[in-house]
CSV table of C-alpha atoms in Angstrom, one decimal:
chain,number,residue,atom,x,y,z
A,12,MET,CA,-122.5,137.7,-16.4
A,13,TYR,CA,-125.3,140.1,-15.5
A,14,PRO,CA,-127.6,141.7,-16.3
A,15,ARG,CA,-128.9,138.7,-18.2
A,16,LEU,CA,-132.1,137.7,-19.9
A,17,GLU,CA,-132.8,134.0,-19.4
A,18,ILE,CA,-134.9,132.3,-22.1
A,19,ASN,CA,-136.4,129.0,-21.2
A,20,LEU,CA,-136.8,127.1,-24.4
A,21,LYS,CA,-139.0,124.3,-22.9
A,22,LYS,CA,-141.5,126.9,-21.6
A,23,LEU,CA,-141.5,128.7,-24.9
A,24,GLU,CA,-142.2,125.4,-26.7
A,25,HIS,CA,-144.9,124.5,-24.2
A,26,ASN,CA,-146.7,127.9,-24.6
A,27,THR,CA,-146.6,127.6,-28.3
A,28,ARG,CA,-148.1,124.1,-28.2
A,29,ILE,CA,-150.9,125.2,-25.9
A,30,ILE,CA,-151.8,128.1,-28.2
A,31,LYS,CA,-151.4,126.0,-31.3
A,32,GLN,CA,-153.9,123.4,-29.9
A,33,MET,CA,-156.3,126.2,-28.9
A,34,CYS,CA,-156.3,127.7,-32.4
A,35,GLU,CA,-156.2,124.4,-34.3
A,36,ARG,CA,-159.6,123.6,-32.8
A,37,HIS,CA,-161.0,126.6,-34.8
A,38,ASN,CA,-159.0,125.9,-38.0
A,39,VAL,CA,-156.6,128.8,-37.3
A,40,LYS,CA,-152.9,128.6,-38.0
A,41,ILE,CA,-150.4,130.6,-36.0
A,42,TRP,CA,-147.3,132.4,-37.0
A,43,GLY,CA,-144.7,132.6,-34.2
A,44,VAL,CA,-143.6,136.2,-34.0
A,45,THR,CA,-139.9,136.4,-33.2
A,46,LYS,CA,-139.2,140.1,-33.0
A,47,CYS,CA,-139.4,140.5,-29.2
A,48,PHE,CA,-136.4,138.2,-28.7
A,49,CYS,CA,-134.6,139.6,-31.8
A,50,ALA,CA,-135.1,136.3,-33.7
A,51,ASN,CA,-132.7,134.2,-31.6
A,52,PRO,CA,-132.6,131.0,-33.8
A,53,LEU,CA,-132.9,128.6,-30.9
A,54,ALA,CA,-135.9,130.4,-29.5
A,55,ALA,CA,-137.4,130.5,-32.9
A,56,MET,CA,-136.9,126.7,-33.2
A,57,ALA,CA,-138.7,126.2,-29.9
A,58,MET,CA,-141.7,127.9,-31.4
A,59,LEU,CA,-141.6,125.6,-34.4
A,60,LYS,CA,-141.2,122.5,-32.1
A,61,GLY,CA,-144.3,123.7,-30.3
A,62,GLY,CA,-146.3,123.8,-33.6
A,63,ALA,CA,-146.0,127.3,-35.0
A,64,ASP,CA,-146.9,127.1,-38.7
A,65,MET,CA,-144.5,129.8,-39.8
A,66,LEU,CA,-142.1,132.3,-38.3
A,67,ALA,CA,-142.8,136.1,-38.6
A,68,ASP,CA,-140.8,139.2,-37.8
A,69,SER,CA,-141.0,142.9,-38.4
A,70,ARG,CA,-137.4,143.3,-39.4
A,71,ILE,CA,-135.6,141.8,-42.4
A,72,GLU,CA,-132.4,141.8,-40.3
A,73,ASN,CA,-134.0,139.3,-38.0
A,74,LEU,CA,-135.3,137.1,-40.9
A,75,LYS,CA,-131.8,136.9,-42.1
A,76,LYS,CA,-130.8,135.3,-38.8
A,77,LEU,CA,-133.5,132.6,-39.5
A,78,LYS,CA,-132.5,131.9,-43.1
A,79,ASP,CA,-131.2,128.4,-42.4
A,80,ILE,CA,-134.3,127.3,-40.4
A,81,PRO,CA,-136.6,125.1,-42.5
A,82,SER,CA,-139.7,127.1,-42.1
A,83,LYS,CA,-141.6,129.7,-44.2
A,84,LYS,CA,-141.1,133.2,-43.0
A,85,VAL,CA,-143.2,136.4,-43.1
A,86,LEU,CA,-142.1,140.0,-43.0
A,87,LEU,CA,-144.7,141.8,-40.8
A,88,ARG,CA,-143.7,145.4,-41.1
A,89,ILE,CA,-144.7,146.9,-44.4
A,90,PRO,CA,-141.4,147.0,-46.4
A,91,MET,CA,-139.3,150.0,-47.1
A,92,HIS,CA,-138.4,150.7,-50.7
A,93,CYS,CA,-134.7,150.3,-49.8
A,94,GLU,CA,-135.1,146.7,-48.6
A,95,VAL,CA,-137.2,145.1,-51.4
A,96,ASP,CA,-134.3,143.0,-52.7
A,97,ASP,CA,-133.8,141.5,-49.2
A,98,VAL,CA,-137.5,141.1,-48.7
A,99,VAL,CA,-137.9,138.8,-51.7
A,100,LEU,CA,-134.8,136.8,-50.7
A,101,TYR,CA,-135.4,136.3,-47.0
A,102,SER,CA,-139.2,136.3,-46.7
A,103,ASP,CA,-141.8,134.0,-48.3
A,104,TYR,CA,-144.6,136.5,-47.6
A,105,SER,CA,-144.7,140.2,-46.7
A,106,GLN,CA,-147.5,142.4,-45.5
A,107,ASN,CA,-148.2,145.4,-47.7
A,108,SER,CA,-150.4,148.5,-48.1
A,109,GLU,CA,-148.7,150.6,-50.8
A,110,LEU,CA,-148.9,150.1,-54.6
A,111,SER,CA,-145.5,151.7,-55.2
A,112,THR,CA,-143.9,149.1,-52.8
A,113,LEU,CA,-145.7,146.2,-54.5
A,114,LYS,CA,-144.3,147.3,-57.8
A,115,LEU,CA,-140.7,147.4,-56.5
A,116,LEU,CA,-141.2,144.0,-54.8
A,117,GLY,CA,-142.5,142.6,-58.1
A,118,GLU,CA,-139.5,144.0,-60.0
A,119,ALA,CA,-137.1,142.6,-57.4
A,120,ALA,CA,-138.7,139.2,-57.5
A,121,GLN,CA,-138.6,139.1,-61.3
A,122,ARG,CA,-134.9,139.8,-61.2
A,123,ILE,CA,-134.2,136.6,-59.3
A,124,GLY,CA,-136.9,134.5,-61.1
A,125,LYS,CA,-139.4,134.4,-58.2
A,126,VAL,CA,-143.0,135.3,-57.5
A,127,HIS,CA,-143.3,137.0,-54.1
A,128,ASN,CA,-146.4,136.3,-52.0
A,129,VAL,CA,-148.1,139.4,-50.5
A,130,ILE,CA,-150.8,139.9,-47.9
A,131,ILE,CA,-152.7,143.1,-48.2
A,132,MET,CA,-153.3,144.9,-45.0
A,133,LEU,CA,-156.6,146.6,-44.2
A,134,ASP,CA,-157.1,149.4,-41.8
A,135,LEU,CA,-160.3,148.7,-39.8
A,136,GLY,CA,-159.9,151.6,-37.4
A,137,ASP,CA,-156.7,151.1,-35.4
A,138,LEU,CA,-155.1,153.7,-37.7
A,139,ARG,CA,-151.7,152.1,-38.2
A,140,GLU,CA,-150.9,150.5,-41.6
A,141,GLY,CA,-153.5,149.3,-44.0
A,142,VAL,CA,-155.7,150.2,-47.0
A,143,TRP,CA,-158.9,152.0,-46.0
A,144,PRO,CA,-161.9,149.8,-46.8
A,145,ASP,CA,-163.4,152.4,-49.1
A,146,ASN,CA,-160.3,152.2,-51.3
A,147,ILE,CA,-159.6,148.4,-51.3
A,148,ASP,CA,-161.4,147.6,-54.6
A,149,GLU,CA,-159.5,150.2,-56.5
A,150,PHE,CA,-156.3,149.1,-54.8
A,151,ILE,CA,-156.7,145.4,-55.6
A,152,GLY,CA,-157.7,146.3,-59.2
A,153,GLU,CA,-154.3,147.9,-59.6
A,154,ALA,CA,-152.3,145.4,-57.5
A,155,VAL,CA,-153.4,142.4,-59.7
A,156,LYS,CA,-151.7,144.0,-62.7
A,157,ILE,CA,-148.3,144.0,-61.0
A,158,LYS,CA,-146.0,141.2,-62.3
A,159,GLY,CA,-143.7,139.3,-59.9
A,160,ILE,CA,-146.2,139.3,-56.9
A,161,GLU,CA,-149.2,137.2,-56.0
A,162,ILE,CA,-151.8,138.3,-53.5
A,163,LYS,CA,-152.2,135.4,-51.1
A,164,GLY,CA,-154.4,137.0,-48.5
A,165,PHE,CA,-155.6,139.9,-46.4
A,166,GLY,CA,-154.8,140.9,-42.8
A,167,VAL,CA,-155.5,143.5,-40.2
A,168,ASN,CA,-153.6,145.0,-37.3
A,169,LEU,CA,-155.5,145.9,-34.1
A,170,THR,CA,-154.6,147.1,-30.6
A,171,CYS,CA,-150.9,147.8,-31.3
A,172,TYR,CA,-151.3,151.5,-32.0
A,173,GLY,CA,-154.8,152.7,-31.5
A,174,GLY,CA,-155.8,150.1,-28.9
A,175,VAL,CA,-158.8,149.0,-30.9
A,176,ILE,CA,-160.0,145.6,-29.7
A,177,PRO,CA,-160.6,142.9,-32.3
A,178,ASP,CA,-164.3,141.8,-32.2
A,179,GLU,CA,-166.9,140.0,-34.2
A,180,VAL,CA,-167.8,143.2,-36.1
A,181,ASN,CA,-164.4,144.3,-37.3
A,182,LEU,CA,-163.1,140.8,-38.0
A,183,SER,CA,-166.2,139.8,-39.9
A,184,LYS,CA,-165.7,142.9,-42.0
A,185,LEU,CA,-162.2,141.6,-42.8
A,186,VAL,CA,-163.6,138.2,-43.8
A,187,ASP,CA,-166.3,139.8,-46.0
A,188,ILE,CA,-163.8,142.1,-47.8
A,189,SER,CA,-161.3,139.3,-48.3
A,190,LYS,CA,-164.0,137.1,-49.8
A,191,ASP,CA,-165.4,139.8,-52.0
A,192,MET,CA,-162.0,140.7,-53.4
A,193,GLY,CA,-161.1,137.1,-53.9
A,194,ASP,CA,-164.3,136.5,-55.9
A,195,LYS,CA,-164.1,139.6,-57.9
A,196,TYR,CA,-160.4,139.3,-58.9
A,197,ASN,CA,-160.1,135.5,-58.9
A,198,LEU,CA,-157.5,135.6,-56.1
A,199,ASP,CA,-156.2,132.5,-54.2
A,200,VAL,CA,-157.0,133.8,-50.8
A,201,GLU,CA,-154.9,131.5,-48.7
A,202,ILE,CA,-154.7,133.6,-45.6
A,203,ILE,CA,-157.1,135.8,-43.7
A,204,SER,CA,-155.1,137.0,-40.8
A,205,GLY,CA,-157.2,138.3,-37.9
A,206,GLY,CA,-154.5,140.1,-35.9
A,207,ASN,CA,-152.2,139.2,-33.1
A,208,SER,CA,-152.4,137.9,-29.5
A,209,SER,CA,-155.2,140.4,-28.8
A,210,SER,CA,-157.5,138.2,-30.9
A,211,LEU,CA,-157.0,135.1,-28.8
A,212,TYR,CA,-159.8,136.0,-26.4
A,213,LEU,CA,-162.2,135.4,-29.2
A,214,VAL,CA,-160.7,132.0,-29.9
A,215,GLU,CA,-161.1,131.2,-26.2
A,216,LYS,CA,-164.7,132.3,-26.2
A,217,GLY,CA,-165.4,130.5,-29.5
A,218,THR,CA,-166.5,133.7,-31.2
A,219,LEU,CA,-163.7,134.3,-33.7
A,220,PRO,CA,-165.6,134.9,-37.0
A,221,LYS,CA,-165.6,131.9,-39.4
A,222,GLY,CA,-163.1,132.6,-42.2
A,223,ILE,CA,-160.3,133.9,-40.0
A,224,ASN,CA,-157.6,131.3,-40.5
A,225,ASN,CA,-154.5,132.9,-39.2
A,226,LEU,CA,-153.2,134.8,-36.1
A,227,ARG,CA,-149.7,136.3,-35.7
A,228,VAL,CA,-148.8,135.4,-32.1
A,229,GLY,CA,-145.9,136.8,-30.1
A,230,GLU,CA,-146.7,138.1,-26.6
A,231,ALA,CA,-149.1,135.3,-25.7
A,232,ILE,CA,-146.4,132.7,-26.5
A,233,LEU,CA,-143.6,134.7,-24.8
A,234,LEU,CA,-145.4,136.0,-21.7
A,235,GLY,CA,-148.5,133.8,-21.4
A,236,ARG,CA,-151.2,136.4,-21.8
A,237,GLU,CA,-153.6,137.7,-24.4
A,238,THR,CA,-153.2,141.4,-25.2
A,239,ALA,CA,-156.8,142.8,-25.6
A,240,PHE,CA,-157.3,142.8,-21.8
A,241,GLY,CA,-154.0,141.5,-20.5
A,242,LYS,CA,-155.5,138.3,-19.1
A,243,ARG,CA,-153.3,135.3,-18.2
A,244,LEU,CA,-154.1,132.4,-20.5
A,245,ASP,CA,-154.7,129.1,-18.7
A,246,GLY,CA,-151.9,126.6,-18.8
A,247,LEU,CA,-149.2,129.0,-20.0
A,248,TYR,CA,-146.0,130.1,-18.3
A,249,ASP,CA,-145.4,133.8,-17.6
A,250,ASP,CA,-141.8,133.3,-16.9
A,251,ALA,CA,-140.4,131.9,-20.1
A,252,PHE,CA,-138.2,135.0,-20.0
A,253,VAL,CA,-136.6,136.2,-16.8
A,254,LEU,CA,-134.5,139.3,-16.3
A,255,LYS,CA,-131.7,139.0,-13.7
A,256,ALA,CA,-129.5,141.8,-12.3
A,257,GLN,CA,-126.8,141.9,-9.7
A,258,ILE,CA,-126.7,144.1,-6.6
A,259,VAL,CA,-123.7,146.4,-6.6
A,260,GLU,CA,-124.5,148.6,-3.6
A,261,LEU,CA,-126.7,148.1,-0.6
A,262,LYS,CA,-127.0,150.9,2.0
A,263,GLU,CA,-129.4,152.7,4.3
A,264,LYS,CA,-130.1,156.1,2.9
A,265,PRO,CA,-132.8,158.8,3.0
A,266,SER,CA,-135.8,158.5,0.7
A,267,VAL,CA,-135.5,162.1,-0.5
A,268,PRO,CA,-132.4,163.6,-2.1
A,269,ILE,CA,-130.7,166.4,-0.2
A,270,GLY,CA,-130.3,169.7,-2.1
A,271,ASN,CA,-132.1,171.8,-4.7
A,272,ILE,CA,-133.8,169.5,-7.3
A,273,GLY,CA,-133.3,170.2,-11.0
A,274,MET,CA,-133.5,168.0,-14.1
A,275,ASP,CA,-132.5,164.4,-14.0
A,276,ALA,CA,-130.3,162.8,-16.7
A,277,PHE,CA,-133.4,162.4,-19.0
A,278,GLY,CA,-134.7,166.0,-18.8
A,279,GLY,CA,-137.4,165.4,-16.2
A,280,LYS,CA,-137.8,166.9,-12.8
A,281,PRO,CA,-138.2,164.1,-10.3
A,282,VAL,CA,-140.6,164.1,-7.4
A,283,PHE,CA,-140.0,162.2,-4.2
A,284,GLU,CA,-142.1,161.1,-1.3
A,285,ASP,CA,-140.5,161.2,2.1
A,286,LYS,CA,-140.6,157.7,3.5
A,287,GLY,CA,-137.8,158.2,6.0
A,288,MET,CA,-134.7,156.1,5.9
A,289,MET,CA,-134.8,153.0,3.6
A,290,LYS,CA,-132.6,150.1,2.7
A,291,ARG,CA,-131.7,150.8,-0.9
A,292,ALA,CA,-130.2,148.3,-3.3
A,293,ILE,CA,-128.6,149.4,-6.6
A,294,VAL,CA,-128.5,146.8,-9.4
A,295,ALA,CA,-126.2,147.2,-12.4
A,296,MET,CA,-128.7,147.9,-15.2
A,297,GLY,CA,-130.4,151.1,-16.2
A,298,ARG,CA,-132.6,152.8,-18.7
A,299,GLN,CA,-130.2,152.1,-21.5
A,300,ASP,CA,-131.0,148.4,-20.9
A,301,ILE,CA,-134.6,148.2,-19.6
A,302,ASP,CA,-137.8,150.1,-19.0
A,303,ILE,CA,-138.3,150.1,-15.3
A,304,ASN,CA,-142.0,150.6,-15.7
A,305,LEU,CA,-142.3,147.4,-17.5
A,306,ILE,CA,-140.5,145.0,-15.2
A,307,ARG,CA,-141.7,143.5,-11.9
A,308,PRO,CA,-139.5,141.9,-9.2
A,309,PHE,CA,-140.2,138.3,-8.3
A,310,ASP,CA,-139.9,139.4,-4.7
A,311,GLU,CA,-143.2,141.1,-4.0
A,312,ASP,CA,-141.7,143.1,-1.1
A,313,ILE,CA,-139.3,145.0,-3.3
A,314,ARG,CA,-140.3,148.3,-4.8
A,315,LEU,CA,-138.7,149.9,-7.8
A,316,ILE,CA,-137.7,153.5,-6.9
A,317,GLY,CA,-136.1,154.7,-10.1
A,318,ALA,CA,-133.3,154.4,-12.6
A,319,SER,CA,-130.6,156.4,-14.4
A,320,SER,CA,-128.8,155.2,-17.5
A,321,ASP,CA,-126.8,152.5,-15.8
A,322,HIS,CA,-128.3,152.0,-12.3
A,323,THR,CA,-131.7,150.8,-11.0
A,324,ILE,CA,-132.5,151.6,-7.4
A,325,LEU,CA,-134.7,149.3,-5.4
A,326,ASN,CA,-136.3,149.7,-2.0
A,327,VAL,CA,-135.6,146.4,-0.2
A,328,THR,CA,-136.5,147.6,3.3
A,329,ASN,CA,-139.5,145.3,3.7
A,330,SER,CA,-138.1,142.3,2.0
A,331,LYS,CA,-138.0,139.1,4.0
A,332,LYS,CA,-134.8,138.2,2.2
A,333,ASP,CA,-131.5,139.4,3.7
A,334,TYR,CA,-130.0,140.8,0.4
A,335,LYS,CA,-126.2,141.3,0.2
A,336,VAL,CA,-124.0,142.9,-2.4
A,337,GLY,CA,-123.4,140.4,-5.2
A,338,ASP,CA,-126.9,138.8,-4.8
A,339,VAL,CA,-129.1,138.6,-7.9
A,340,VAL,CA,-132.6,140.1,-8.2
A,341,GLU,CA,-135.0,138.5,-10.6
A,342,PHE,CA,-137.7,140.3,-12.6
A,343,TYR,CA,-140.8,139.3,-14.6
A,344,LEU,CA,-141.2,141.2,-17.8
A,345,TYR,CA,-144.0,143.0,-19.6
A,346,TYR,CA,-144.0,143.2,-23.4
A,347,GLY,CA,-142.1,146.5,-23.7
A,348,GLY,CA,-139.7,145.5,-20.9
A,349,LEU,CA,-138.8,142.3,-22.8
A,350,LEU,CA,-138.5,144.1,-26.1
A,351,LYS,CA,-136.0,146.6,-24.6
A,352,ALA,CA,-134.0,144.0,-22.6
A,353,ALA,CA,-133.8,141.7,-25.6
A,354,THR,CA,-132.6,144.5,-27.9
A,355,SER,CA,-129.9,145.8,-25.5
A,356,ALA,CA,-126.4,144.7,-26.3
A,357,TYR,CA,-125.6,145.1,-22.6
A,358,VAL,CA,-128.1,142.5,-21.4
A,359,HIS,CA,-126.6,139.0,-21.8
A,360,LYS,CA,-128.9,136.4,-23.4
A,361,VAL,CA,-128.8,133.0,-21.8
A,362,LEU,CA,-130.7,130.0,-23.1
A,363,VAL,CA,-131.8,127.5,-20.4
């Protein structure tokens, strides 16, 4: 059935293995981030076969799917108060930045006779989650008093929100703060997590600051590129995930609608360029399923024109292939495109 998202497990395993080898040379462990494919257990297992040291996800619902997989698991999104009982049950580590949440996690862990491992997130300028460096000493001083949790490390998020690129300066600051807090409060600092796929360029260059011993890797494994500059990584596949959609209409039509133009289905007023008559293919997927700005046809002669909720319109005028109704068009995916397609219940997931 179509539309479908094909997940190539061998390519996923291969990409993980290459990144694992790259990082291992610098004494860096990797967590395979599963959120972009909604923690499909077989895809997660491919990451582990490729050498991922742990599995990590932003949503506790996804970690529940992975509960029977023999690997330690990490909750990446700082927990909500309402989910602390599930956090201590389904994750071995969680990332945190709020004392009130740490207290609830500690209470939840004590109720089931556990100690829950936490990683304290620092905000080094990207302005998403994290304790501001000026406040970290006071924060740790309070956190170490909480029963039922153990601080096992420190981490930072960069690029995801503010676009701040990880570099030797901000990551060295992470290392310094981690060591200072470890020494002052006698912490077992097991993990200093220097970010996500955007930090891989430093690994490639050999300039990742000494002391960073963990990266949380999703996009580089899934799509074969680092995310600071969007560069393809040598030896990695960029088509471990392929989106496929079937043509339901193929006709010659004008390139500009006829009539007075008002709002489209999403509240915008579309603008069209007159390119004369064109051969237009409609595939049966739309903005409920995908982000058309974050997919790219395999056929380089196809142009994406636009989409409504359920239909995507393609200009196939210049394609060398003689498309027919019923034919399938394949698409590469960017990160946001993969995230949306994987999340849509209307896109069939097929493991190959």
